[in-house]
Coordinates of C-alpha atoms and ligand atoms in Angstrom, one line a residue:
M1 CA -190.0 -19.1 -108.2
P2 CA -188.8 -16.9 -111.1
S3 CA -186.7 -18.5 -113.7
L4 CA -183.2 -17.2 -114.4
I5 CA -182.2 -16.9 -118.1
L6 CA -179.0 -15.8 -119.6
G7 CA -179.5 -12.8 -121.9
S8 CA -178.6 -13.8 -125.4
R9 CA -179.4 -10.9 -127.7
S10 CA -178.1 -7.4 -127.1
L11 CA -179.8 -5.5 -124.3
A12 CA -181.0 -2.9 -126.8
A13 CA -183.0 -5.7 -128.5
W14 CA -184.6 -7.0 -125.3
S15 CA -188.3 -6.2 -125.6
G16 CA -189.8 -7.2 -122.2
R17 CA -191.3 -5.1 -119.5
T18 CA -188.4 -3.7 -117.3
L19 CA -184.7 -3.4 -118.1
V20 CA -182.4 -2.7 -115.1
I21 CA -179.2 -0.8 -115.4
G22 CA -176.9 0.8 -112.8
V23 CA -176.1 4.4 -111.9
T24 CA -172.9 5.5 -110.1
G25 CA -170.7 8.5 -109.5
S26 CA -171.6 12.2 -109.1
D27 CA -171.2 15.3 -111.2
P28 CA -172.1 13.7 -113.5
V29 CA -174.1 10.6 -112.4
T30 CA -173.4 8.0 -115.1
A31 CA -175.4 5.0 -116.2
V32 CA -173.4 1.7 -116.3
A33 CA -174.5 -1.7 -117.7
S34 CA -173.0 -5.1 -118.4
T35 CA -171.9 -3.8 -121.8
E36 CA -171.8 -0.4 -123.4
L37 CA -175.2 1.2 -123.9
P38 CA -176.4 2.2 -127.4
K39 CA -175.2 5.7 -128.3
T40 CA -178.7 7.2 -128.4
T41 CA -179.5 5.7 -125.0
A42 CA -176.3 7.0 -123.4
K43 CA -177.0 10.4 -124.8
H44 CA -180.5 10.5 -123.6
L45 CA -179.5 9.4 -120.1
D46 CA -176.7 12.0 -120.0
Q47 CA -179.4 14.6 -120.5
V48 CA -182.1 13.3 -118.1
L49 CA -180.0 12.0 -115.2
P50 CA -178.9 15.5 -113.9
V51 CA -182.5 16.8 -114.3
L52 CA -184.0 13.8 -112.3
E53 CA -181.4 14.1 -109.6
V54 CA -181.1 10.3 -109.5
G55 CA -179.6 9.0 -106.4
T56 CA -176.6 6.6 -106.6
K57 CA -176.8 5.1 -103.1
V58 CA -176.7 1.3 -103.2
G59 CA -180.2 0.1 -104.0
A60 CA -181.8 3.6 -104.7
T61 CA -184.1 3.3 -107.7
A62 CA -185.7 5.6 -110.3
T63 CA -187.9 4.5 -113.2
L64 CA -187.9 5.9 -116.7
P65 CA -190.5 5.0 -119.4
A66 CA -189.6 4.5 -123.0
V67 CA -185.9 5.2 -123.2
P68 CA -184.6 5.9 -126.7
G69 CA -182.5 3.2 -128.2
L70 CA -184.0 0.4 -126.0
K71 CA -187.0 -1.9 -126.7
A72 CA -187.9 -2.4 -123.0
D73 CA -191.2 -0.8 -121.9
K74 CA -189.3 0.9 -119.0
V75 CA -185.9 1.2 -117.4
V76 CA -185.2 1.0 -113.7
L77 CA -182.0 2.8 -112.8
V78 CA -180.4 1.4 -109.6
G79 CA -177.7 2.9 -107.5
L80 CA -174.4 0.9 -107.2
G81 CA -172.7 3.3 -104.8
D82 CA -169.4 4.9 -105.3
T83 CA -167.0 2.2 -104.0
T84 CA -165.1 0.5 -106.8
T85 CA -162.9 -2.6 -106.5
D86 CA -159.3 -3.0 -107.6
E87 CA -160.6 -4.5 -110.9
G88 CA -162.7 -1.3 -111.5
G89 CA -165.9 -3.2 -110.7
Y90 CA -168.3 -2.9 -107.8
P91 CA -168.4 -4.9 -104.5
T92 CA -170.5 -8.0 -104.7
D93 CA -172.7 -6.9 -101.8
A94 CA -173.5 -3.7 -103.7
L95 CA -174.4 -5.7 -106.8
R96 CA -176.5 -8.1 -104.8
R97 CA -178.4 -5.4 -103.0
A98 CA -178.9 -3.4 -106.1
A99 CA -180.2 -6.3 -108.1
G100 CA -182.7 -7.2 -105.4
A101 CA -183.9 -3.6 -104.9
A102 CA -184.3 -3.2 -108.7
V103 CA -186.3 -6.3 -109.1
R104 CA -188.6 -5.2 -106.3
A105 CA -189.0 -1.7 -107.9
A106 CA -189.7 -3.3 -111.3
G107 CA -193.2 -4.4 -110.3
K108 CA -194.9 -7.0 -112.4
G109 CA -193.8 -8.5 -115.7
S110 CA -190.5 -9.7 -117.2
V111 CA -187.3 -8.2 -116.0
A112 CA -183.8 -8.1 -117.5
I113 CA -180.8 -7.0 -115.5
S114 CA -177.7 -5.5 -117.1
L115 CA -175.2 -4.5 -114.4
P116 CA -171.4 -4.3 -114.7
H117 CA -169.5 -7.3 -113.4
T118 CA -165.9 -8.6 -113.7
D119 CA -166.1 -12.2 -112.6
D120 CA -168.3 -15.2 -111.8
S121 CA -168.9 -14.2 -108.2
D122 CA -170.1 -10.8 -109.3
L123 CA -172.5 -12.4 -111.7
A124 CA -173.7 -14.9 -109.1
A125 CA -174.3 -12.0 -106.6
I126 CA -176.4 -10.2 -109.3
A127 CA -178.4 -13.3 -110.1
E128 CA -179.0 -14.4 -106.5
G129 CA -179.8 -10.9 -105.5
A130 CA -182.4 -10.6 -108.3
V131 CA -184.2 -13.8 -107.3
S132 CA -183.9 -12.9 -103.6
G133 CA -185.5 -9.5 -104.2
D134 CA -188.3 -11.1 -106.1
Y135 CA -189.4 -13.1 -103.0
T136 CA -192.9 -12.8 -101.6
F137 CA -194.7 -15.0 -99.1
T138 CA -198.4 -15.4 -100.1
A139 CA -199.1 -18.9 -98.8
H140 CA -201.6 -17.7 -96.2
K141 CA -203.5 -15.2 -98.5
S142 CA -206.9 -16.4 -99.6
A143 CA -206.4 -14.4 -102.8
P144 CA -202.7 -14.4 -103.5
G145 CA -203.2 -12.7 -106.9
E146 CA -201.5 -13.7 -110.1
T147 CA -198.4 -15.8 -109.5
Q148 CA -195.1 -14.0 -109.7
D149 CA -193.5 -16.8 -111.7
R150 CA -191.7 -14.5 -114.1
E151 CA -188.6 -14.6 -116.1
I152 CA -185.6 -12.8 -114.9
T153 CA -183.0 -12.3 -117.7
V154 CA -179.4 -11.6 -116.6
F155 CA -177.0 -10.1 -119.2
S156 CA -173.4 -11.3 -118.8
S157 CA -170.3 -9.8 -120.2
L158 CA -168.2 -12.8 -119.2
G159 CA -166.7 -15.0 -121.9
R160 CA -167.9 -18.5 -122.6
E161 CA -164.9 -19.9 -120.8
S162 CA -166.4 -18.8 -117.5
A163 CA -169.7 -20.6 -118.3
P164 CA -172.2 -17.9 -117.3
K165 CA -175.1 -20.3 -117.8
D166 CA -173.6 -22.6 -115.1
V167 CA -173.2 -19.6 -112.8
L168 CA -176.9 -18.8 -113.2
D169 CA -178.0 -22.4 -112.6
T170 CA -176.0 -22.5 -109.4
A171 CA -177.4 -19.1 -108.3
A172 CA -180.9 -20.4 -109.0
T173 CA -180.3 -23.4 -106.8
V174 CA -179.0 -21.3 -103.9
A175 CA -181.8 -18.8 -104.2
R176 CA -184.5 -21.5 -104.4
N177 CA -183.3 -23.0 -101.1
V178 CA -182.9 -19.6 -99.4
A179 CA -186.5 -19.1 -100.4
W180 CA -187.5 -22.4 -98.8
A181 CA -185.8 -21.4 -95.6
R182 CA -187.7 -18.1 -95.7
D183 CA -191.0 -19.9 -96.3
L184 CA -190.5 -22.2 -93.4
V185 CA -189.8 -19.2 -91.1
N186 CA -192.8 -17.2 -92.4
T187 CA -195.2 -20.1 -92.1
A188 CA -197.7 -19.5 -89.3
P189 CA -196.7 -21.4 -86.1
N190 CA -200.1 -23.2 -85.9
L191 CA -199.3 -24.8 -89.2
L192 CA -195.5 -25.3 -88.8
Y193 CA -194.8 -27.5 -85.8
P194 CA -192.3 -30.3 -85.3
Q195 CA -194.3 -33.0 -87.2
S196 CA -195.3 -30.8 -90.1
F197 CA -191.7 -29.5 -90.4
T198 CA -190.6 -33.1 -90.5
E199 CA -193.0 -34.0 -93.2
Q200 CA -191.8 -31.1 -95.4
V201 CA -188.2 -32.3 -95.1
Q202 CA -189.3 -35.9 -95.9
E203 CA -191.1 -34.7 -99.0
V204 CA -188.0 -32.7 -100.2
A205 CA -185.8 -35.7 -99.6
K206 CA -188.2 -38.0 -101.4
A207 CA -188.0 -35.7 -104.5
S208 CA -184.2 -35.7 -104.4
S209 CA -184.0 -39.1 -106.2
G210 CA -181.9 -40.7 -103.6
K211 CA -179.4 -37.9 -103.0
L212 CA -180.8 -37.2 -99.5
T213 CA -181.6 -39.5 -96.7
V214 CA -183.8 -38.7 -93.7
K215 CA -184.1 -40.3 -90.3
V216 CA -186.6 -39.2 -87.8
L217 CA -186.4 -39.6 -84.0
D218 CA -190.0 -39.1 -82.7
D219 CA -190.9 -38.3 -79.1
K220 CA -190.9 -41.9 -78.1
A221 CA -187.4 -42.5 -79.7
L222 CA -186.1 -39.3 -78.0
V223 CA -187.2 -40.5 -74.6
E224 CA -185.7 -44.0 -75.2
G225 CA -182.5 -42.5 -76.6
G226 CA -182.0 -40.3 -73.5
F227 CA -182.4 -36.9 -75.1
G228 CA -183.5 -35.2 -71.9
G229 CA -182.8 -31.7 -73.2
I230 CA -185.2 -31.7 -76.1
V231 CA -187.7 -33.9 -74.4
G232 CA -187.8 -31.4 -71.5
V233 CA -188.3 -28.5 -73.8
G234 CA -191.0 -30.2 -75.8
Q235 CA -193.1 -31.7 -73.0
G236 CA -195.2 -28.6 -72.4
S237 CA -196.7 -28.8 -75.9
S238 CA -199.4 -31.1 -77.2
R239 CA -197.2 -31.3 -80.4
P240 CA -194.3 -33.5 -79.5
P241 CA -190.6 -32.8 -80.4
R242 CA -188.5 -34.5 -83.2
I243 CA -184.9 -34.7 -84.2
V244 CA -184.7 -35.0 -88.0
T245 CA -181.4 -36.1 -89.5
L246 CA -181.0 -35.1 -93.1
S247 CA -177.9 -36.2 -94.9
Y248 CA -176.1 -35.9 -98.1
A249 CA -172.8 -37.7 -99.1
P250 CA -171.0 -37.5 -102.4
R251 CA -169.9 -40.8 -104.1
S252 CA -166.3 -40.4 -103.0
K253 CA -166.0 -41.4 -99.4
K254 CA -162.7 -39.5 -98.9
V255 CA -164.3 -36.2 -98.2
P256 CA -164.7 -34.0 -95.1
H257 CA -167.8 -34.6 -93.0
V258 CA -169.6 -31.6 -91.6
A259 CA -172.4 -31.8 -89.1
L260 CA -174.9 -28.9 -89.1
V261 CA -177.1 -28.5 -86.0
G262 CA -180.1 -26.2 -86.2
K263 CA -182.3 -24.8 -83.5
G264 CA -185.9 -25.5 -84.5
I265 CA -188.2 -24.1 -81.9
T266 CA -191.4 -23.8 -84.0
F267 CA -192.7 -21.4 -81.4
D268 CA -191.0 -20.0 -78.3
T269 CA -193.5 -18.7 -75.6
G270 CA -190.7 -19.0 -73.0
G271 CA -192.5 -21.9 -71.4
V272 CA -193.6 -21.3 -67.8
C273 CA -191.0 -18.5 -67.6
I274 CA -193.3 -17.0 -70.1
K275 CA -192.3 -14.1 -72.3
P276 CA -194.2 -10.8 -72.2
S277 CA -196.4 -10.7 -75.3
A278 CA -194.2 -8.1 -77.0
G279 CA -191.3 -10.5 -76.8
M280 CA -193.3 -13.3 -78.4
T281 CA -194.6 -11.6 -81.6
T282 CA -191.7 -12.8 -83.8
M283 CA -191.2 -16.2 -82.1
K284 CA -192.5 -18.2 -85.0
S285 CA -189.0 -17.5 -86.4
D286 CA -187.3 -19.4 -83.6
M287 CA -186.8 -22.3 -86.0
A288 CA -184.8 -20.2 -88.4
G289 CA -181.6 -22.1 -87.6
A290 CA -183.2 -25.5 -88.4
A291 CA -184.6 -24.0 -91.6
A292 CA -181.2 -22.7 -92.7
V293 CA -179.6 -26.1 -91.9
A294 CA -182.3 -28.0 -93.9
A295 CA -181.9 -25.6 -96.9
T296 CA -178.2 -25.8 -96.8
V297 CA -178.1 -29.6 -96.9
V298 CA -180.6 -29.7 -99.7
A299 CA -178.6 -27.1 -101.7
A300 CA -175.3 -29.0 -101.0
A301 CA -176.9 -32.1 -102.5
E302 CA -178.3 -30.4 -105.5
L303 CA -175.0 -28.7 -106.2
E304 CA -173.2 -32.0 -105.5
L305 CA -170.6 -30.4 -103.3
P306 CA -167.6 -32.6 -102.6
V307 CA -168.3 -32.8 -98.8
A308 CA -170.5 -35.0 -96.7
V309 CA -173.1 -33.0 -94.8
T310 CA -175.5 -34.1 -92.1
G311 CA -178.1 -31.8 -90.8
Y312 CA -179.7 -32.3 -87.3
L313 CA -182.9 -30.4 -87.0
C314 CA -183.8 -30.0 -83.3
L315 CA -187.6 -29.4 -83.5
A316 CA -189.8 -28.6 -80.5
E317 CA -192.4 -26.2 -79.4
N318 CA -191.7 -24.3 -76.2
M319 CA -195.1 -24.1 -74.5
P320 CA -196.3 -23.7 -70.9
G321 CA -198.7 -26.7 -70.8
G322 CA -199.6 -28.7 -67.7
N323 CA -196.7 -31.0 -68.2
A324 CA -194.2 -28.2 -68.9
Q325 CA -190.7 -28.2 -67.6
R326 CA -190.1 -26.1 -64.4
P327 CA -187.1 -24.1 -63.2
G328 CA -185.3 -26.4 -60.8
D329 CA -185.9 -29.5 -62.9
V330 CA -182.8 -31.6 -63.6
V331 CA -182.6 -33.4 -66.9
T332 CA -180.0 -35.9 -68.3
M333 CA -178.8 -35.1 -71.8
R334 CA -178.0 -37.5 -74.6
N335 CA -174.3 -37.6 -73.6
G336 CA -175.1 -38.3 -69.9
T337 CA -174.5 -34.7 -68.7
T338 CA -177.1 -33.6 -66.1
V339 CA -178.4 -30.1 -66.4
E340 CA -180.2 -27.9 -63.9
I341 CA -183.0 -25.9 -65.6
I342 CA -182.8 -22.2 -64.4
D343 CA -185.0 -20.5 -66.9
T344 CA -187.4 -22.4 -69.3
D345 CA -186.9 -19.6 -71.8
A346 CA -183.3 -20.6 -72.3
E347 CA -184.6 -23.6 -74.3
G348 CA -182.6 -23.3 -77.5
R349 CA -179.3 -24.4 -76.0
M350 CA -181.1 -27.5 -74.5
V351 CA -182.3 -28.8 -77.8
L352 CA -179.1 -27.9 -79.6
A353 CA -176.9 -29.6 -76.9
D354 CA -178.8 -32.9 -77.5
G355 CA -178.4 -32.4 -81.3
M356 CA -174.7 -31.7 -80.9
A357 CA -174.2 -34.7 -78.7
L358 CA -175.9 -36.9 -81.4
A359 CA -173.8 -35.3 -84.1
A360 CA -170.6 -35.9 -82.1
E361 CA -171.4 -39.7 -82.1
S362 CA -170.6 -39.9 -85.8
D363 CA -167.2 -38.3 -85.4
P364 CA -167.6 -35.4 -87.8
D365 CA -164.6 -33.2 -88.8
Q366 CA -166.6 -30.1 -87.7
I367 CA -169.8 -29.2 -86.0
L368 CA -171.6 -26.0 -86.9
D369 CA -174.7 -25.0 -85.0
V370 CA -177.1 -22.3 -86.2
A371 CA -179.6 -20.8 -83.8
T372 CA -181.8 -17.8 -82.9
L373 CA -180.3 -18.2 -79.5
T374 CA -180.1 -15.0 -77.5
G375 CA -181.5 -11.5 -77.4
A376 CA -178.2 -10.6 -75.9
C377 CA -176.6 -11.2 -79.3
V378 CA -179.0 -8.8 -80.9
V379 CA -178.2 -6.2 -78.2
A380 CA -174.5 -6.7 -79.0
L381 CA -174.5 -6.7 -82.8
G382 CA -177.8 -5.2 -83.8
P383 CA -180.5 -6.7 -86.1
K384 CA -178.4 -7.3 -89.2
I385 CA -175.2 -9.0 -87.9
F386 CA -174.9 -12.6 -86.6
G387 CA -172.4 -13.6 -84.0
V388 CA -169.8 -16.3 -84.5
M389 CA -168.3 -18.2 -81.5
G390 CA -166.4 -21.4 -81.3
N391 CA -163.7 -23.6 -79.8
D392 CA -161.3 -23.3 -82.8
D393 CA -160.0 -19.9 -84.0
E394 CA -159.3 -21.1 -87.5
L395 CA -162.8 -22.5 -88.0
R396 CA -164.4 -19.4 -86.5
E397 CA -162.4 -17.3 -88.9
A398 CA -163.4 -19.5 -91.8
I399 CA -167.0 -18.9 -91.0
T400 CA -166.7 -15.1 -90.8
E401 CA -164.8 -15.2 -94.1
A402 CA -167.4 -17.4 -95.8
A403 CA -170.0 -14.9 -94.6
D404 CA -168.1 -12.1 -96.2
R405 CA -168.0 -13.9 -99.5
A406 CA -171.8 -14.6 -99.2
D407 CA -172.4 -10.9 -98.4
E408 CA -173.9 -11.9 -95.0
E409 CA -172.7 -9.8 -92.1
S410 CA -171.1 -11.5 -89.1
W411 CA -168.7 -10.7 -86.3
P412 CA -166.6 -12.9 -84.0
L413 CA -167.5 -13.0 -80.3
P414 CA -165.3 -14.6 -77.5
L415 CA -166.0 -17.5 -75.2
P416 CA -164.3 -16.2 -72.0
A417 CA -163.3 -19.0 -69.8
D418 CA -163.9 -16.7 -66.8
L419 CA -167.6 -16.8 -67.5
R420 CA -167.8 -20.6 -67.3
S421 CA -168.2 -20.6 -63.5
G422 CA -171.5 -18.8 -64.0
L423 CA -172.8 -22.2 -65.2
D424 CA -171.8 -24.0 -62.1
S425 CA -174.8 -25.8 -60.5
A426 CA -175.2 -26.8 -56.9
V427 CA -177.3 -29.9 -57.8
A428 CA -176.3 -31.0 -61.3
D429 CA -173.2 -31.2 -63.5
I430 CA -174.0 -27.9 -65.0
A431 CA -176.7 -25.1 -65.1
H432 CA -177.9 -24.0 -68.6
K433 CA -177.8 -20.3 -67.8
G434 CA -175.3 -17.9 -66.2
D435 CA -175.3 -14.2 -65.3
R436 CA -177.3 -11.7 -67.4
W437 CA -174.1 -10.0 -68.6
G438 CA -172.6 -11.6 -71.6
G439 CA -175.7 -13.7 -72.2
A440 CA -174.7 -14.6 -75.8
L441 CA -171.3 -15.8 -74.6
T442 CA -172.6 -18.0 -71.7
A443 CA -175.0 -19.6 -74.1
G444 CA -172.0 -20.4 -76.3
L445 CA -170.0 -21.7 -73.3
F446 CA -172.8 -24.0 -72.4
L447 CA -172.9 -25.4 -76.0
Q448 CA -169.1 -25.8 -76.0
E449 CA -169.5 -28.5 -73.4
F450 CA -171.3 -30.7 -76.0
A451 CA -168.7 -30.2 -78.9
K452 CA -166.8 -33.3 -77.6
D453 CA -166.3 -36.8 -78.8
A454 CA -166.9 -39.9 -76.6
D455 CA -163.4 -39.5 -75.1
G456 CA -164.1 -35.9 -74.1
E457 CA -161.8 -34.6 -76.9
S458 CA -163.0 -31.3 -78.5
I459 CA -164.4 -31.4 -82.0
P460 CA -163.8 -28.2 -84.0
W461 CA -167.1 -26.3 -83.6
A462 CA -168.5 -23.0 -84.5
H463 CA -171.8 -21.4 -83.2
L464 CA -173.7 -19.0 -85.3
D465 CA -176.2 -16.9 -83.2
I466 CA -178.6 -15.6 -85.9
A467 CA -181.2 -14.1 -83.5
G468 CA -180.8 -10.7 -85.1
P469 CA -180.6 -11.1 -88.9
S470 CA -182.9 -14.2 -89.3
F471 CA -186.1 -12.2 -89.2
N472 CA -186.5 -8.7 -90.7
E473 CA -189.1 -6.8 -88.6
G474 CA -188.7 -3.6 -90.7
G475 CA -189.4 -3.0 -94.4
P476 CA -187.5 -4.7 -97.2
W477 CA -184.1 -3.4 -98.1
G478 CA -181.8 -4.4 -101.0
H479 CA -182.4 -8.1 -101.6
I480 CA -183.8 -8.8 -98.1
P481 CA -187.6 -9.1 -97.7
K482 CA -189.7 -8.4 -94.7
G483 CA -190.0 -11.4 -92.4
G484 CA -187.8 -14.5 -92.8
T485 CA -184.5 -13.8 -94.5
G486 CA -182.9 -17.2 -95.0
V487 CA -179.7 -15.9 -93.4
A488 CA -176.8 -18.4 -92.9
V489 CA -177.6 -20.5 -95.9
G490 CA -175.2 -18.5 -98.1
T491 CA -172.5 -18.5 -95.5
L492 CA -172.8 -22.3 -94.8
L493 CA -172.7 -23.1 -98.6
E494 CA -169.7 -20.9 -99.1
H495 CA -168.0 -22.6 -96.2
L496 CA -168.8 -26.1 -97.4
A497 CA -167.7 -25.3 -101.0
N498 CA -164.4 -23.9 -99.7
L499 CA -163.5 -27.0 -97.6
V500 CA -161.8 -29.0 -100.4
Ligands
BES601 N1 -185.5 -17.4 -78.9 C1 -185.0 -16.6 -77.9 C2 -183.9 -15.6 -78.3 C3 -184.3 -14.5 -79.3 C4 -184.7 -13.3 -78.8 C5 -184.4 -14.7 -80.6 C6 -185.0 -12.3 -79.6 C7 -184.7 -13.7 -81.5 C8 -185.1 -12.5 -81.0 C9 -184.4 -17.5 -76.8 O1 -184.9 -18.8 -76.7 C10 -184.5 -16.8 -75.5 O2 -185.6 -16.7 -75.1 N2 -183.4 -16.4 -75.0 C11 -183.3 -15.8 -73.7 C12 -182.2 -16.4 -72.9 C13 -182.3 -16.1 -71.5 C14 -183.5 -16.6 -70.8 C15 -181.0 -16.7 -70.8 C16 -183.0 -14.3 -74.0 O3 -182.3 -14.0 -74.9 O4 -183.6 -13.5 -73.2
MN602 MN1 -186.5 -18.8 -75.3
ZN603 ZN1 -185.9 -19.5 -78.3

């Protein structure tokens, strides 16, 4: 991980490798930084920018060596776009993307970032974006090369009263946990399986000096506890399932309690309803929901947020082994509901439903589940936007608003009561799969049945289907790397921080 340092001297005096400043506007394109640039620098840039035809699209970069008036070896100019806010600044998503793209363009060595900002959330976006853009995954390379543990200096124009150092420390905590979620997703599925995922969580909790507690339900405990959904999904694999409960509670007991439930399929072959190989290539990422939940709980504890958070990581491998589940099987879930299995590839909702039923037993104020649940959601919203469903309009809106603040893209989807009859089963209480049409919504409708307390009363619940944005199959863009993205951690932390 890079370290984030608050710039102390003037940016002109910063003598490291790469200094990042912004560019915006057209005719002429102008350079903008956290503070005014030295006169000689501004004059030089006025001369060269038109000649270079530097682009100002968000995240576009151009590199200049040895710029007069600056001590840095080189300058990366990064586009901030042309949208300005009411305060005359730039949208946080533009700052976040630009910082990430610039750090990636900077290559090796120390980096300093001087981008305009008007408040704490701007500065946080720049700092988080910078660390996020610096992310690489080299764990499986035999020769990873020199470590990228560099210093990233961020220049702030904010007064001391807004405590820019604290803003950077918080940003570093968020970014470190996002990177952990990405690492978990990127880790090869022969190495990350329910038990090894569990061990990582136990280690992180152990290092938290008592802030985090972990409880593990192993395969035997899951059978004894009546978790028929996750047991059924996991039984085709030689590597048995787990439900890991990871909790954080602040000292004060009078705080809201949020349950986070994460889909943690460490590999999804589809089971006996096996996927075609093209549909399986990215399925090591089918535990991205559980990774996001784990990272969020750890970050919430490190930031000492004034909310109690319990994460339920529903970990299983969906394999077509000799003992695998069949279509037609009927299983009994943790809450007693019997479910007819239609398609063993609709496994996510089965592990989540048991996790939600377990969460409901502790009477949380809200349940949020995070899951790479349906291809249908990717068809509906594309690869960068996650869908948000739920049984409570206010909570669903709170999630899309939190996503906005975190610069993660989301969109509400309905849970039409009319589609519920698609889940009717001739032999069990409910089937786990309905018609093909509206597949993201029927998955949501199935989960909704488990957002209930012991008396059958609804618990406020929202469902985040992150199948699209959890794994970037294309090239890096802005602050988003190739592979695991860590999506939803930012949204969940924003939501939790906003509860009280
Ligand atoms: N893990 C997949 C969903 C998925 C698809 C995630 C593409 C990321 C990218 C899930 O378990 C699945 O297989 N869903 C099926 C559901 C169907 C069988 C009802 C799907 O989307 O096709
Ligand atoms: Mn599946
Ligand atoms: Zn799946």
